[in-house]
PDB file of C-alpha atoms (C1' of nucleotides) in Angstrom:
ATOM      1  CA  UNK A 422      24.389  -7.694   6.153  1.00 30.00           C
ATOM      2  CA  UNK A 423      22.003  -8.387   3.343  1.00 32.00           C
ATOM      3  CA  UNK A 424      23.410  -8.432  -0.148  1.00 38.00           C
ATOM      4  CA  UNK A 425      21.758  -8.116  -3.479  1.00 47.00           C
ATOM      5  CA  UNK A 426      20.574 -11.500  -4.628  1.00 52.00           C
ATOM      6  CA  UNK A 427      22.913 -13.200  -7.068  1.00 67.00           C
ATOM      7  CA  UNK A 428      21.308 -16.552  -7.621  1.00 87.00           C
ATOM      8  CA  UNK A 429      17.826 -17.022  -8.948  1.00 94.00           C
ATOM      9  CA  UNK A 430      15.460 -19.138  -6.918  1.00 96.00           C
ATOM     10  CA  UNK A 431      13.713 -22.199  -8.268  1.00 97.00           C
ATOM     11  CA  UNK A 432      10.508 -20.471  -9.336  1.00 98.00           C
ATOM     12  CA  UNK A 433      12.420 -17.538 -10.749  1.00 98.00           C
ATOM     13  CA  UNK A 434      14.488 -19.898 -12.886  1.00 98.00           C
ATOM     14  CA  UNK A 435      11.410 -21.712 -14.136  1.00 98.00           C
ATOM     15  CA  UNK A 436       9.645 -18.520 -15.099  1.00 98.00           C
ATOM     16  CA  UNK A 437      12.732 -17.063 -16.713  1.00 98.00           C
ATOM     17  CA  UNK A 438      13.338 -20.164 -18.802  1.00 97.00           C
ATOM     18  CA  UNK A 439       9.807 -19.989 -20.197  1.00 98.00           C
ATOM     19  CA  UNK A 440      10.219 -16.339 -21.104  1.00 98.00           C
ATOM     20  CA  UNK A 441      13.616 -16.882 -22.649  1.00 97.00           C
ATOM     21  CA  UNK A 442      12.391 -19.656 -24.888  1.00 97.00           C
ATOM     22  CA  UNK A 443       9.370 -17.699 -26.073  1.00 97.00           C
ATOM     23  CA  UNK A 444       9.398 -16.044 -29.478  1.00 95.00           C
ATOM     24  CA  UNK A 445       7.748 -12.924 -28.142  1.00 96.00           C
ATOM     25  CA  UNK A 446       6.462 -11.328 -24.983  1.00 98.00           C
ATOM     26  CA  UNK A 447       4.406 -13.546 -22.709  1.00 98.00           C
ATOM     27  CA  UNK A 448       1.496 -12.601 -20.502  1.00 98.00           C
ATOM     28  CA  UNK A 449       1.511 -13.577 -16.871  1.00 98.00           C
ATOM     29  CA  UNK A 450      -1.332 -16.039 -17.116  1.00 98.00           C
ATOM     30  CA  UNK A 451       0.131 -17.600 -20.205  1.00 98.00           C
ATOM     31  CA  UNK A 452       3.330 -18.119 -18.251  1.00 98.00           C
ATOM     32  CA  UNK A 453       1.280 -19.616 -15.459  1.00 98.00           C
ATOM     33  CA  UNK A 454      -0.294 -22.070 -17.855  1.00 97.00           C
ATOM     34  CA  UNK A 455       3.132 -23.044 -19.142  1.00 97.00           C
ATOM     35  CA  UNK A 456       4.652 -23.686 -15.747  1.00 97.00           C
ATOM     36  CA  UNK A 457       1.846 -25.599 -14.116  1.00 96.00           C
ATOM     37  CA  UNK A 458       3.437 -28.888 -15.085  1.00 95.00           C
ATOM     38  CA  UNK A 459       6.480 -27.754 -13.148  1.00 96.00           C
ATOM     39  CA  UNK A 460       4.597 -27.193  -9.931  1.00 95.00           C
ATOM     40  CA  UNK A 461       3.771 -23.506 -10.008  1.00 97.00           C
ATOM     41  CA  UNK A 462       0.067 -23.356  -9.408  1.00 96.00           C
ATOM     42  CA  UNK A 463      -0.933 -19.826  -8.504  1.00 98.00           C
ATOM     43  CA  UNK A 464      -0.767 -16.425 -10.224  1.00 98.00           C
ATOM     44  CA  UNK A 465       1.017 -14.933  -7.287  1.00 98.00           C
ATOM     45  CA  UNK A 466       3.920 -17.318  -7.664  1.00 98.00           C
ATOM     46  CA  UNK A 467       4.346 -16.111 -11.220  1.00 98.00           C
ATOM     47  CA  UNK A 468       3.989 -12.436 -10.355  1.00 98.00           C
ATOM     48  CA  UNK A 469       6.499 -12.731  -7.565  1.00 98.00           C
ATOM     49  CA  UNK A 470       9.026 -14.316  -9.870  1.00 98.00           C
ATOM     50  CA  UNK A 471       8.360 -11.670 -12.509  1.00 98.00           C
ATOM     51  CA  UNK A 472       8.951  -8.905 -10.012  1.00 97.00           C
ATOM     52  CA  UNK A 473      12.331 -10.270  -9.010  1.00 96.00           C
ATOM     53  CA  UNK A 474      13.362 -10.963 -12.582  1.00 96.00           C
ATOM     54  CA  UNK A 475      12.555  -7.392 -13.517  1.00 95.00           C
ATOM     55  CA  UNK A 476      14.568  -6.080 -10.577  1.00 93.00           C
ATOM     56  CA  UNK A 477      17.444  -8.293 -11.649  1.00 92.00           C
ATOM     57  CA  UNK A 478      17.226  -6.935 -15.196  1.00 92.00           C
ATOM     58  CA  UNK A 479      16.597 -10.383 -16.648  1.00 95.00           C
ATOM     59  CA  UNK A 480      13.270  -9.443 -18.173  1.00 96.00           C
ATOM     60  CA  UNK A 481      11.321  -6.330 -19.085  1.00 97.00           C
ATOM     61  CA  UNK A 482       7.660  -5.532 -18.995  1.00 98.00           C
ATOM     62  CA  UNK A 483       6.070  -4.256 -22.172  1.00 98.00           C
ATOM     63  CA  UNK A 484       3.697  -1.839 -20.536  1.00 98.00           C
ATOM     64  CA  UNK A 485       1.386  -1.335 -23.468  1.00 98.00           C
ATOM     65  CA  UNK A 486       0.801  -5.077 -23.640  1.00 98.00           C
ATOM     66  CA  UNK A 487       1.071  -6.199 -20.046  1.00 98.00           C
ATOM     67  CA  UNK A 488       3.548  -8.750 -21.244  1.00 98.00           C
ATOM     68  CA  UNK A 489       7.062  -9.798 -20.367  1.00 98.00           C
ATOM     69  CA  UNK A 490      10.093 -10.314 -22.542  1.00 97.00           C
ATOM     70  CA  UNK A 491      13.599 -11.556 -21.874  1.00 96.00           C
ATOM     71  CA  UNK A 492      16.415  -9.046 -21.880  1.00 93.00           C
ATOM     72  CA  UNK A 493      18.911 -10.143 -24.473  1.00 83.00           C
ATOM     73  CA  UNK A 494      21.428  -7.430 -23.718  1.00 76.00           C
ATOM     74  CA  UNK A 495      23.973  -8.790 -21.348  1.00 63.00           C
ATOM     75  CA  UNK A 496      24.970  -5.306 -20.318  1.00 52.00           C
ATOM     76  CA  UNK A 497      21.465  -4.469 -19.202  1.00 56.00           C
ATOM     77  CA  UNK A 498      22.228  -5.537 -15.687  1.00 54.00           C
ATOM     78  CA  UNK A 499      19.805  -3.337 -13.940  1.00 65.00           C
ATOM     79  CA  UNK A 500      17.339  -2.338 -16.548  1.00 74.00           C
ATOM     80  CA  UNK A 501      16.500   1.264 -16.030  1.00 88.00           C
ATOM     81  CA  UNK A 502      16.536   2.375 -19.602  1.00 92.00           C
ATOM     82  CA  UNK A 503      14.480   0.385 -22.033  1.00 95.00           C
ATOM     83  CA  UNK A 504      13.260   0.864 -25.578  1.00 95.00           C
ATOM     84  CA  UNK A 505      11.176  -1.422 -27.730  1.00 96.00           C
ATOM     85  CA  UNK A 506       9.787  -1.577 -31.218  1.00 96.00           C
ATOM     86  CA  UNK A 507       6.339  -3.054 -31.547  1.00 96.00           C
ATOM     87  CA  UNK A 508       4.637  -4.044 -34.774  1.00 94.00           C
ATOM     88  CA  UNK A 509       1.007  -3.041 -34.801  1.00 91.00           C
ATOM     89  CA  UNK A 510       0.158  -5.793 -37.221  1.00 89.00           C
ATOM     90  CA  UNK A 511       1.943  -8.979 -36.155  1.00 91.00           C
ATOM     91  CA  UNK A 512       2.637  -7.798 -32.615  1.00 91.00           C
ATOM     92  CA  UNK A 513       6.293  -8.606 -32.953  1.00 94.00           C
ATOM     93  CA  UNK A 514       8.306  -6.930 -30.207  1.00 96.00           C
ATOM     94  CA  UNK A 515      12.007  -6.311 -30.173  1.00 95.00           C
ATOM     95  CA  UNK A 516      14.235  -4.541 -27.715  1.00 95.00           C
ATOM     96  CA  UNK A 517      16.087  -1.644 -29.264  1.00 94.00           C
ATOM     97  CA  UNK A 518      19.709  -1.386 -28.324  1.00 90.00           C
ATOM     98  CA  UNK A 519      21.073   1.817 -29.744  1.00 91.00           C
ATOM     99  CA  UNK A 520      23.762   3.622 -27.862  1.00 91.00           C
ATOM    100  CA  UNK A 521      23.005   6.997 -29.417  1.00 94.00           C
ATOM    101  CA  UNK A 522      19.385   6.723 -28.440  1.00 95.00           C
ATOM    102  CA  UNK A 523      20.148   5.637 -24.916  1.00 92.00           C
ATOM    103  CA  UNK A 524      22.747   8.351 -24.512  1.00 93.00           C
ATOM    104  CA  UNK A 525      20.344  10.929 -25.806  1.00 95.00           C
ATOM    105  CA  UNK A 526      17.580   9.866 -23.473  1.00 95.00           C
ATOM    106  CA  UNK A 527      19.795   9.325 -20.463  1.00 93.00           C
ATOM    107  CA  UNK A 528      21.056  12.859 -20.808  1.00 93.00           C
ATOM    108  CA  UNK A 529      17.723  14.373 -21.608  1.00 95.00           C
ATOM    109  CA  UNK A 530      16.617  17.163 -19.356  1.00 91.00           C
ATOM    110  CA  UNK A 531      13.708  19.486 -19.821  1.00 86.00           C
ATOM    111  CA  UNK A 532      12.937  22.638 -17.900  1.00 84.00           C
ATOM    112  CA  UNK A 533      11.205  20.780 -15.064  1.00 82.00           C
ATOM    113  CA  UNK A 534      14.327  20.460 -12.968  1.00 80.00           C
ATOM    114  CA  UNK A 535      13.843  16.755 -12.970  1.00 86.00           C
ATOM    115  CA  UNK A 536      16.756  14.431 -13.599  1.00 83.00           C
ATOM    116  CA  UNK A 537      15.653  11.168 -15.106  1.00 90.00           C
ATOM    117  CA  UNK A 538      17.376   7.962 -14.191  1.00 86.00           C
ATOM    118  CA  UNK A 539      14.912   5.589 -15.719  1.00 93.00           C
ATOM    119  CA  UNK A 540      12.789   5.543 -18.812  1.00 96.00           C
ATOM    120  CA  UNK A 541      10.735   3.262 -20.955  1.00 97.00           C
ATOM    121  CA  UNK A 542      10.136   3.950 -24.618  1.00 98.00           C
ATOM    122  CA  UNK A 543       7.788   2.032 -26.862  1.00 98.00           C
ATOM    123  CA  UNK A 544       7.796   2.630 -30.599  1.00 97.00           C
ATOM    124  CA  UNK A 545       4.921   1.460 -32.777  1.00 96.00           C
ATOM    125  CA  UNK A 546       4.804   0.838 -36.493  1.00 94.00           C
ATOM    126  CA  UNK A 547       4.863  -1.866 -39.096  1.00 92.00           C
ATOM    127  CA  UNK A 548       7.748  -4.275 -39.196  1.00 90.00           C
ATOM    128  CA  UNK A 549       9.553  -5.041 -42.441  1.00 89.00           C
ATOM    129  CA  UNK A 550       7.550  -8.178 -43.120  1.00 88.00           C
ATOM    130  CA  UNK A 551       4.176  -6.650 -42.475  1.00 89.00           C
ATOM    131  CA  UNK A 552       5.042  -3.580 -44.515  1.00 83.00           C
ATOM    132  CA  UNK A 553       5.724  -5.754 -47.565  1.00 80.00           C
ATOM    133  CA  UNK A 554       2.457  -7.608 -47.248  1.00 73.00           C
ATOM    134  CA  UNK A 555       0.354  -4.476 -47.233  1.00 64.00           C
TER     135      UNK A 555
ATOM    136  CA  UNK B1301     -19.529   9.047 -46.565  1.00 31.00           C
ATOM    137  CA  UNK B1302     -18.301   8.622 -43.036  1.00 34.00           C
ATOM    138  CA  UNK B1303     -16.298  11.439 -41.570  1.00 39.00           C
ATOM    139  CA  UNK B1304     -14.052  11.627 -38.583  1.00 48.00           C
ATOM    140  CA  UNK B1305     -16.026  12.588 -35.547  1.00 52.00           C
ATOM    141  CA  UNK B1306     -15.804  16.284 -34.706  1.00 68.00           C
ATOM    142  CA  UNK B1307     -18.135  16.654 -31.785  1.00 88.00           C
ATOM    143  CA  UNK B1308     -17.789  14.790 -28.545  1.00 95.00           C
ATOM    144  CA  UNK B1309     -20.788  12.825 -27.374  1.00 97.00           C
ATOM    145  CA  UNK B1310     -22.432  13.344 -24.024  1.00 97.00           C
ATOM    146  CA  UNK B1311     -20.560  10.639 -22.167  1.00 98.00           C
ATOM    147  CA  UNK B1312     -17.303  11.606 -23.805  1.00 98.00           C
ATOM    148  CA  UNK B1313     -17.776  15.191 -22.644  1.00 98.00           C
ATOM    149  CA  UNK B1314     -18.555  14.094 -19.116  1.00 98.00           C
ATOM    150  CA  UNK B1315     -15.514  11.866 -18.879  1.00 98.00           C
ATOM    151  CA  UNK B1316     -13.252  14.446 -20.462  1.00 98.00           C
ATOM    152  CA  UNK B1317     -14.363  17.166 -18.079  1.00 97.00           C
ATOM    153  CA  UNK B1318     -13.514  14.989 -15.098  1.00 98.00           C
ATOM    154  CA  UNK B1319     -10.075  14.239 -16.467  1.00 98.00           C
ATOM    155  CA  UNK B1320      -9.414  17.862 -17.347  1.00 97.00           C
ATOM    156  CA  UNK B1321     -10.242  19.072 -13.880  1.00 97.00           C
ATOM    157  CA  UNK B1322      -8.108  16.469 -12.175  1.00 97.00           C
ATOM    158  CA  UNK B1323      -4.700  17.400 -10.809  1.00 95.00           C
ATOM    159  CA  UNK B1324      -3.157  14.215 -12.051  1.00 96.00           C
ATOM    160  CA  UNK B1325      -3.886  11.085 -13.993  1.00 98.00           C
ATOM    161  CA  UNK B1326      -7.108   9.316 -13.122  1.00 98.00           C
ATOM    162  CA  UNK B1327      -7.841   5.627 -13.146  1.00 98.00           C
ATOM    163  CA  UNK B1328     -10.855   4.317 -14.984  1.00 98.00           C
ATOM    164  CA  UNK B1329     -12.770   3.230 -11.914  1.00 98.00           C
ATOM    165  CA  UNK B1330     -12.015   6.461 -10.160  1.00 98.00           C
ATOM    166  CA  UNK B1331     -13.506   8.248 -13.143  1.00 98.00           C
ATOM    167  CA  UNK B1332     -16.494   5.940 -12.942  1.00 98.00           C
ATOM    168  CA  UNK B1333     -17.001   6.849  -9.317  1.00 97.00           C
ATOM    169  CA  UNK B1334     -16.830  10.526 -10.186  1.00 97.00           C
ATOM    170  CA  UNK B1335     -19.382  10.386 -12.964  1.00 97.00           C
ATOM    171  CA  UNK B1336     -21.995   8.204 -11.377  1.00 96.00           C
ATOM    172  CA  UNK B1337     -23.901  11.242 -10.239  1.00 95.00           C
ATOM    173  CA  UNK B1338     -24.104  12.248 -13.876  1.00 96.00           C
ATOM    174  CA  UNK B1339     -25.726   9.037 -14.994  1.00 95.00           C
ATOM    175  CA  UNK B1340     -22.814   6.926 -16.116  1.00 97.00           C
ATOM    176  CA  UNK B1341     -23.227   3.666 -14.285  1.00 97.00           C
ATOM    177  CA  UNK B1342     -21.040   1.018 -15.856  1.00 98.00           C
ATOM    178  CA  UNK B1343     -17.302   0.594 -16.460  1.00 98.00           C
ATOM    179  CA  UNK B1344     -17.870  -0.021 -20.117  1.00 98.00           C
ATOM    180  CA  UNK B1345     -19.382   3.397 -20.578  1.00 98.00           C
ATOM    181  CA  UNK B1346     -16.228   4.920 -19.164  1.00 98.00           C
ATOM    182  CA  UNK B1347     -13.888   2.736 -21.187  1.00 98.00           C
ATOM    183  CA  UNK B1348     -15.754   3.515 -24.381  1.00 98.00           C
ATOM    184  CA  UNK B1349     -15.465   7.210 -23.763  1.00 98.00           C
ATOM    185  CA  UNK B1350     -11.788   6.855 -22.894  1.00 98.00           C
ATOM    186  CA  UNK B1351     -11.123   5.001 -26.125  1.00 97.00           C
ATOM    187  CA  UNK B1352     -12.676   7.723 -28.229  1.00 96.00           C
ATOM    188  CA  UNK B1353     -10.980  10.487 -26.296  1.00 96.00           C
ATOM    189  CA  UNK B1354      -7.624   8.856 -26.849  1.00 95.00           C
ATOM    190  CA  UNK B1355      -8.328   8.513 -30.564  1.00 93.00           C
ATOM    191  CA  UNK B1356      -9.281  12.159 -30.640  1.00 93.00           C
ATOM    192  CA  UNK B1357      -6.039  13.115 -28.901  1.00 93.00           C
ATOM    193  CA  UNK B1358      -7.879  14.700 -25.987  1.00 95.00           C
ATOM    194  CA  UNK B1359      -6.344  12.438 -23.401  1.00 96.00           C
ATOM    195  CA  UNK B1360      -3.416  10.080 -23.057  1.00 97.00           C
ATOM    196  CA  UNK B1361      -3.007   6.838 -21.215  1.00 98.00           C
ATOM    197  CA  UNK B1362      -0.082   6.562 -18.824  1.00 98.00           C
ATOM    198  CA  UNK B1363       0.691   2.935 -19.503  1.00 98.00           C
ATOM    199  CA  UNK B1364       2.810   2.315 -16.465  1.00 98.00           C
ATOM    200  CA  UNK B1365      -0.027   3.463 -14.247  1.00 98.00           C
ATOM    201  CA  UNK B1366      -3.137   2.441 -16.143  1.00 98.00           C
ATOM    202  CA  UNK B1367      -4.295   5.993 -15.744  1.00 98.00           C
ATOM    203  CA  UNK B1368      -5.527   8.756 -17.988  1.00 98.00           C
ATOM    204  CA  UNK B1369      -4.460  12.361 -18.268  1.00 97.00           C
ATOM    205  CA  UNK B1370      -5.693  15.290 -20.298  1.00 96.00           C
ATOM    206  CA  UNK B1371      -3.608  16.490 -23.211  1.00 93.00           C
ATOM    207  CA  UNK B1372      -2.756  20.093 -22.606  1.00 83.00           C
ATOM    208  CA  UNK B1373      -0.999  20.594 -25.908  1.00 76.00           C
ATOM    209  CA  UNK B1374      -3.426  22.063 -28.358  1.00 63.00           C
ATOM    210  CA  UNK B1375      -1.289  20.918 -31.250  1.00 52.00           C
ATOM    211  CA  UNK B1376      -1.438  17.340 -30.158  1.00 56.00           C
ATOM    212  CA  UNK B1377      -4.476  16.717 -32.308  1.00 55.00           C
ATOM    213  CA  UNK B1378      -3.951  13.091 -32.937  1.00 66.00           C
ATOM    214  CA  UNK B1379      -1.623  11.957 -30.242  1.00 75.00           C
ATOM    215  CA  UNK B1380       0.830   9.586 -31.740  1.00 88.00           C
ATOM    216  CA  UNK B1381       3.928  10.849 -30.039  1.00 93.00           C
ATOM    217  CA  UNK B1382       3.809  11.184 -26.290  1.00 95.00           C
ATOM    218  CA  UNK B1383       6.317  11.698 -23.520  1.00 95.00           C
ATOM    219  CA  UNK B1384       5.786  11.998 -19.799  1.00 96.00           C
ATOM    220  CA  UNK B1385       7.760  12.606 -16.675  1.00 96.00           C
ATOM    221  CA  UNK B1386       6.678  10.663 -13.639  1.00 96.00           C
ATOM    222  CA  UNK B1387       7.816  11.242 -10.090  1.00 94.00           C
ATOM    223  CA  UNK B1388       8.486   7.999  -8.299  1.00 91.00           C
ATOM    224  CA  UNK B1389       7.785   9.595  -4.950  1.00 89.00           C
ATOM    225  CA  UNK B1390       4.713  11.797  -5.253  1.00 91.00           C
ATOM    226  CA  UNK B1391       3.465  10.206  -8.465  1.00 91.00           C
ATOM    227  CA  UNK B1392       3.190  13.556 -10.136  1.00 94.00           C
ATOM    228  CA  UNK B1393       2.872  13.169 -13.885  1.00 96.00           C
ATOM    229  CA  UNK B1394       3.482  15.804 -16.501  1.00 95.00           C
ATOM    230  CA  UNK B1395       3.425  15.669 -20.244  1.00 95.00           C
ATOM    231  CA  UNK B1396       6.729  16.671 -21.782  1.00 94.00           C
ATOM    232  CA  UNK B1397       6.491  18.955 -24.735  1.00 90.00           C
ATOM    233  CA  UNK B1398       9.924  19.372 -26.179  1.00 91.00           C
ATOM    234  CA  UNK B1399      10.304  19.856 -29.884  1.00 91.00           C
ATOM    235  CA  UNK B1400      13.876  18.630 -29.998  1.00 94.00           C
ATOM    236  CA  UNK B1401      12.921  15.445 -28.247  1.00 95.00           C
ATOM    237  CA  UNK B1402       9.911  14.830 -30.431  1.00 92.00           C
ATOM    238  CA  UNK B1403      11.874  15.562 -33.564  1.00 93.00           C
ATOM    239  CA  UNK B1404      14.631  13.247 -32.462  1.00 95.00           C
ATOM    240  CA  UNK B1405      12.241  10.414 -31.726  1.00 95.00           C
ATOM    241  CA  UNK B1406      10.036  10.969 -34.748  1.00 93.00           C
ATOM    242  CA  UNK B1407      13.057  10.669 -36.960  1.00 93.00           C
ATOM    243  CA  UNK B1408      14.611   7.824 -35.078  1.00 95.00           C
ATOM    244  CA  UNK B1409      15.358   4.755 -37.133  1.00 91.00           C
ATOM    245  CA  UNK B1410      17.346   1.751 -36.110  1.00 86.00           C
ATOM    246  CA  UNK B1411      18.593  -1.034 -38.325  1.00 84.00           C
ATOM    247  CA  UNK B1412      15.337  -2.978 -38.186  1.00 83.00           C
ATOM    248  CA  UNK B1413      13.904  -1.399 -41.291  1.00 80.00           C
ATOM    249  CA  UNK B1414      10.973  -0.243 -39.263  1.00 86.00           C
ATOM    250  CA  UNK B1415       9.651   3.281 -39.574  1.00 83.00           C
ATOM    251  CA  UNK B1416       8.001   4.487 -36.426  1.00 89.00           C
ATOM    252  CA  UNK B1417       4.976   6.728 -36.565  1.00 86.00           C
ATOM    253  CA  UNK B1418       3.979   6.460 -32.983  1.00 94.00           C
ATOM    254  CA  UNK B1419       5.781   6.257 -29.685  1.00 96.00           C
ATOM    255  CA  UNK B1420       5.236   6.575 -26.002  1.00 97.00           C
ATOM    256  CA  UNK B1421       8.010   7.538 -23.633  1.00 98.00           C
ATOM    257  CA  UNK B1422       7.816   7.537 -19.860  1.00 98.00           C
ATOM    258  CA  UNK B1423      10.605   9.039 -17.785  1.00 97.00           C
ATOM    259  CA  UNK B1424      10.913   8.293 -14.086  1.00 96.00           C
ATOM    260  CA  UNK B1425      12.724  10.179 -11.387  1.00 94.00           C
ATOM    261  CA  UNK B1426      12.235  12.535  -8.508  1.00 92.00           C
ATOM    262  CA  UNK B1427      10.509  15.825  -9.126  1.00 90.00           C
ATOM    263  CA  UNK B1428      12.001  19.071  -7.838  1.00 89.00           C
ATOM    264  CA  UNK B1429       9.882  19.089  -4.702  1.00 88.00           C
ATOM    265  CA  UNK B1430      10.548  15.530  -3.726  1.00 89.00           C
ATOM    266  CA  UNK B1431      14.251  15.902  -4.413  1.00 83.00           C
ATOM    267  CA  UNK B1432      14.472  18.736  -1.898  1.00 80.00           C
ATOM    268  CA  UNK B1433      12.713  16.772   0.807  1.00 73.00           C
ATOM    269  CA  UNK B1434      15.062  13.787   0.612  1.00 65.00           C
TER     270      UNK B1434
ATOM    271  C1'  DT C 462     -37.544   9.508 -44.504  1.00 91.09           C
ATOM    272  C1'  DA C 463     -34.852   5.490 -45.171  1.00 91.09           C
ATOM    273  C1'  DA C 464     -30.508   3.674 -44.207  1.00 91.09           C
ATOM    274  C1'  DC C 465     -26.437   3.481 -41.803  1.00 91.09           C
ATOM    275  C1'  DA C 466     -23.084   4.504 -38.388  1.00 91.09           C
ATOM    276  C1'  DA C 467     -22.137   5.832 -33.857  1.00 91.09           C
ATOM    277  C1'  DA C 468     -23.215   6.016 -29.197  1.00 91.09           C
ATOM    278  C1'  DC C 469     -25.744   4.212 -25.333  1.00 91.09           C
ATOM    279  C1'  DG C 470     -27.350   1.062 -21.559  1.00 91.09           C
ATOM    280  C1'  DT C 471     -27.013  -3.237 -19.381  1.00 91.09           C
ATOM    281  C1'  DT C 472     -25.507  -7.738 -17.689  1.00 91.09           C
ATOM    282  C1'  DA C 473     -22.095 -10.754 -17.471  1.00 91.09           C
ATOM    283  C1'  DT C 474     -17.499 -12.146 -17.600  1.00 91.09           C
ATOM    284  C1'  DA C 475     -12.569 -12.085 -18.840  1.00 91.09           C
ATOM    285  C1'  DT C 476      -8.046 -10.514 -17.662  1.00 91.09           C
ATOM    286  C1'  DT C 477      -4.507  -8.654 -14.806  1.00 91.09           C
ATOM    287  C1'  DA C 478      -2.695  -8.131 -10.255  1.00 91.09           C
ATOM    288  C1'  DT C 479      -2.313  -8.007  -5.101  1.00 91.09           C
ATOM    289  C1'  DA C 480      -3.501  -8.911   0.128  1.00 91.09           C
ATOM    290  C1'  DA C 481      -2.793 -11.712   3.933  1.00 91.09           C
ATOM    291  C1'  DC C 482      -0.944 -15.440   6.446  1.00 91.09           C
ATOM    292  C1'  DA C 483       1.719 -19.440   7.552  1.00 91.09           C
ATOM    293  C1'  DA C 484       5.344 -22.757   6.365  1.00 91.09           C
ATOM    294  C1'  DA C 485       9.711 -23.910   4.226  1.00 91.09           C
ATOM    295  C1'  DT C 486      14.151 -22.667   2.599  1.00 91.09           C
ATOM    296  C1'  DT C 487      18.356 -20.116   2.312  1.00 91.09           C
ATOM    297  C1'  DA C 488      22.374 -17.143   3.724  1.00 91.09           C
ATOM    298  C1'  DA C 489      25.554 -15.283   7.048  1.00 91.09           C
ATOM    299  C1'  DG C 490      27.488 -14.373  11.498  1.00 91.09           C
ATOM    300  C1'  DG C 491      28.782 -15.912  15.946  1.00 91.09           C
TER     301       DG C 491
ATOM    302  C1'  DC D1046      27.235 -26.177  13.764  1.00 91.09           C
ATOM    303  C1'  DC D1047      23.468 -23.368  15.309  1.00 91.09           C
ATOM    304  C1'  DT D1048      20.799 -19.273  15.465  1.00 91.09           C
ATOM    305  C1'  DT D1049      18.754 -15.577  13.463  1.00 91.09           C
ATOM    306  C1'  DA D1050      16.963 -12.937   9.851  1.00 91.09           C
ATOM    307  C1'  DA D1051      15.619 -12.567   5.304  1.00 91.09           C
ATOM    308  C1'  DT D1052      13.754 -14.555   1.377  1.00 91.09           C
ATOM    309  C1'  DT D1053      11.047 -17.630  -0.969  1.00 91.09           C
ATOM    310  C1'  DT D1054       7.256 -20.571  -1.175  1.00 91.09           C
ATOM    311  C1'  DG D1055       2.395 -22.261  -1.036  1.00 91.09           C
ATOM    312  C1'  DT D1056      -2.329 -21.220  -0.615  1.00 91.09           C
ATOM    313  C1'  DT D1057      -6.851 -18.969  -0.500  1.00 91.09           C
ATOM    314  C1'  DA D1058      -9.227 -15.158  -1.381  1.00 91.09           C
ATOM    315  C1'  DT D1059     -10.137 -10.940  -3.557  1.00 91.09           C
ATOM    316  C1'  DA D1060      -9.067  -6.455  -5.779  1.00 91.09           C
ATOM    317  C1'  DA D1061      -8.418  -3.869  -9.916  1.00 91.09           C
ATOM    318  C1'  DT D1062      -8.523  -3.428 -14.810  1.00 91.09           C
ATOM    319  C1'  DA D1063     -10.848  -4.317 -19.076  1.00 91.09           C
ATOM    320  C1'  DT D1064     -13.899  -6.468 -22.678  1.00 91.09           C
ATOM    321  C1'  DA D1065     -17.835  -9.503 -24.873  1.00 91.09           C
ATOM    322  C1'  DA D1066     -22.343  -9.656 -26.395  1.00 91.09           C
ATOM    323  C1'  DC D1067     -26.810  -7.975 -26.993  1.00 91.09           C
ATOM    324  C1'  DG D1068     -30.383  -4.891 -28.030  1.00 91.09           C
ATOM    325  C1'  DT D1069     -31.852   0.061 -28.121  1.00 91.09           C
ATOM    326  C1'  DT D1070     -31.387   4.880 -29.098  1.00 91.09           C
ATOM    327  C1'  DT D1071     -29.555   8.775 -31.329  1.00 91.09           C
ATOM    328  C1'  DG D1072     -27.481  11.295 -35.003  1.00 91.09           C
ATOM    329  C1'  DT D1073     -26.175  11.981 -39.983  1.00 91.09           C
ATOM    330  C1'  DT D1074     -26.761  12.034 -44.564  1.00 91.09           C
ATOM    331  C1'  DA D1075     -28.247  10.672 -49.069  1.00 91.09           C
TER     332       DA D1075
END
DNA sequence: TAACAAACGTTATATTATAACAAATTAAGG
DNA sequence: CCTTAATTTGTTATAATATAACGTTTGTTA
């Protein structure tokens, strides 16, 4: 019987460590550049690791930026509900962890008869710093 | 004095009409293929039109699909707050217009000190049809 | 009608992502 | 331990998505 993978493979660990140490979201080819000294040579190796890391809930994809960020919420085991704040000026991205918000969205139902088990929300605005400088 | 554009240009009209007649979101190169008979030959012409149409609130980009869909909400003049439901099985996409939801999200504030003026929300699940067939 | 902004056309190229195939590694059951 | 199946890896090639740079044309307005 095949079980859900527990342990990360070598390439997955390498890619994850790069993303975790980054200050913000990283793009796939920027990750590639960063891991070439560690033996990962091809885009596909990076994309495959990214795919597994997303499935494992270790990272999230910021869709509007095609970039990847580490999940800092330990309870986000399988990341089906994600929310981010994105600064339009400095591009700073932060995952929003707000239980009211996630409850609200997890329970949201419109008249379509559709029950949503997964969502991704991206907020845009100016962060505190950038607001002051304006 | 420069004013905000009121009238759509020729290429913008062509691209918009294709998107409006489509049953679902269209990808840029699929749009390109569809408009080649009308004289638009290059990707850039499509992307430029798409950019303006988005600014004008006539269409939205479904970020998770890199695809474009017409805005059917006449009051969505400048589309800063968008929400969609996406079926994981048949890929059907529908814009969600729910005033409670939009009010909730427009007023949402976390402890980051950031005030959000724009958001994009994408819900995933199985639509009514696909749920029945499972 | 001069001046400026916006849109257009075109070529080239950058960026993001996947297909296909074979070899190596890992996990689990007998 | 050995076999089998699944997963991961390595590699080359290519598909799909998007923008840069340039010069021309069109439209608006003072």
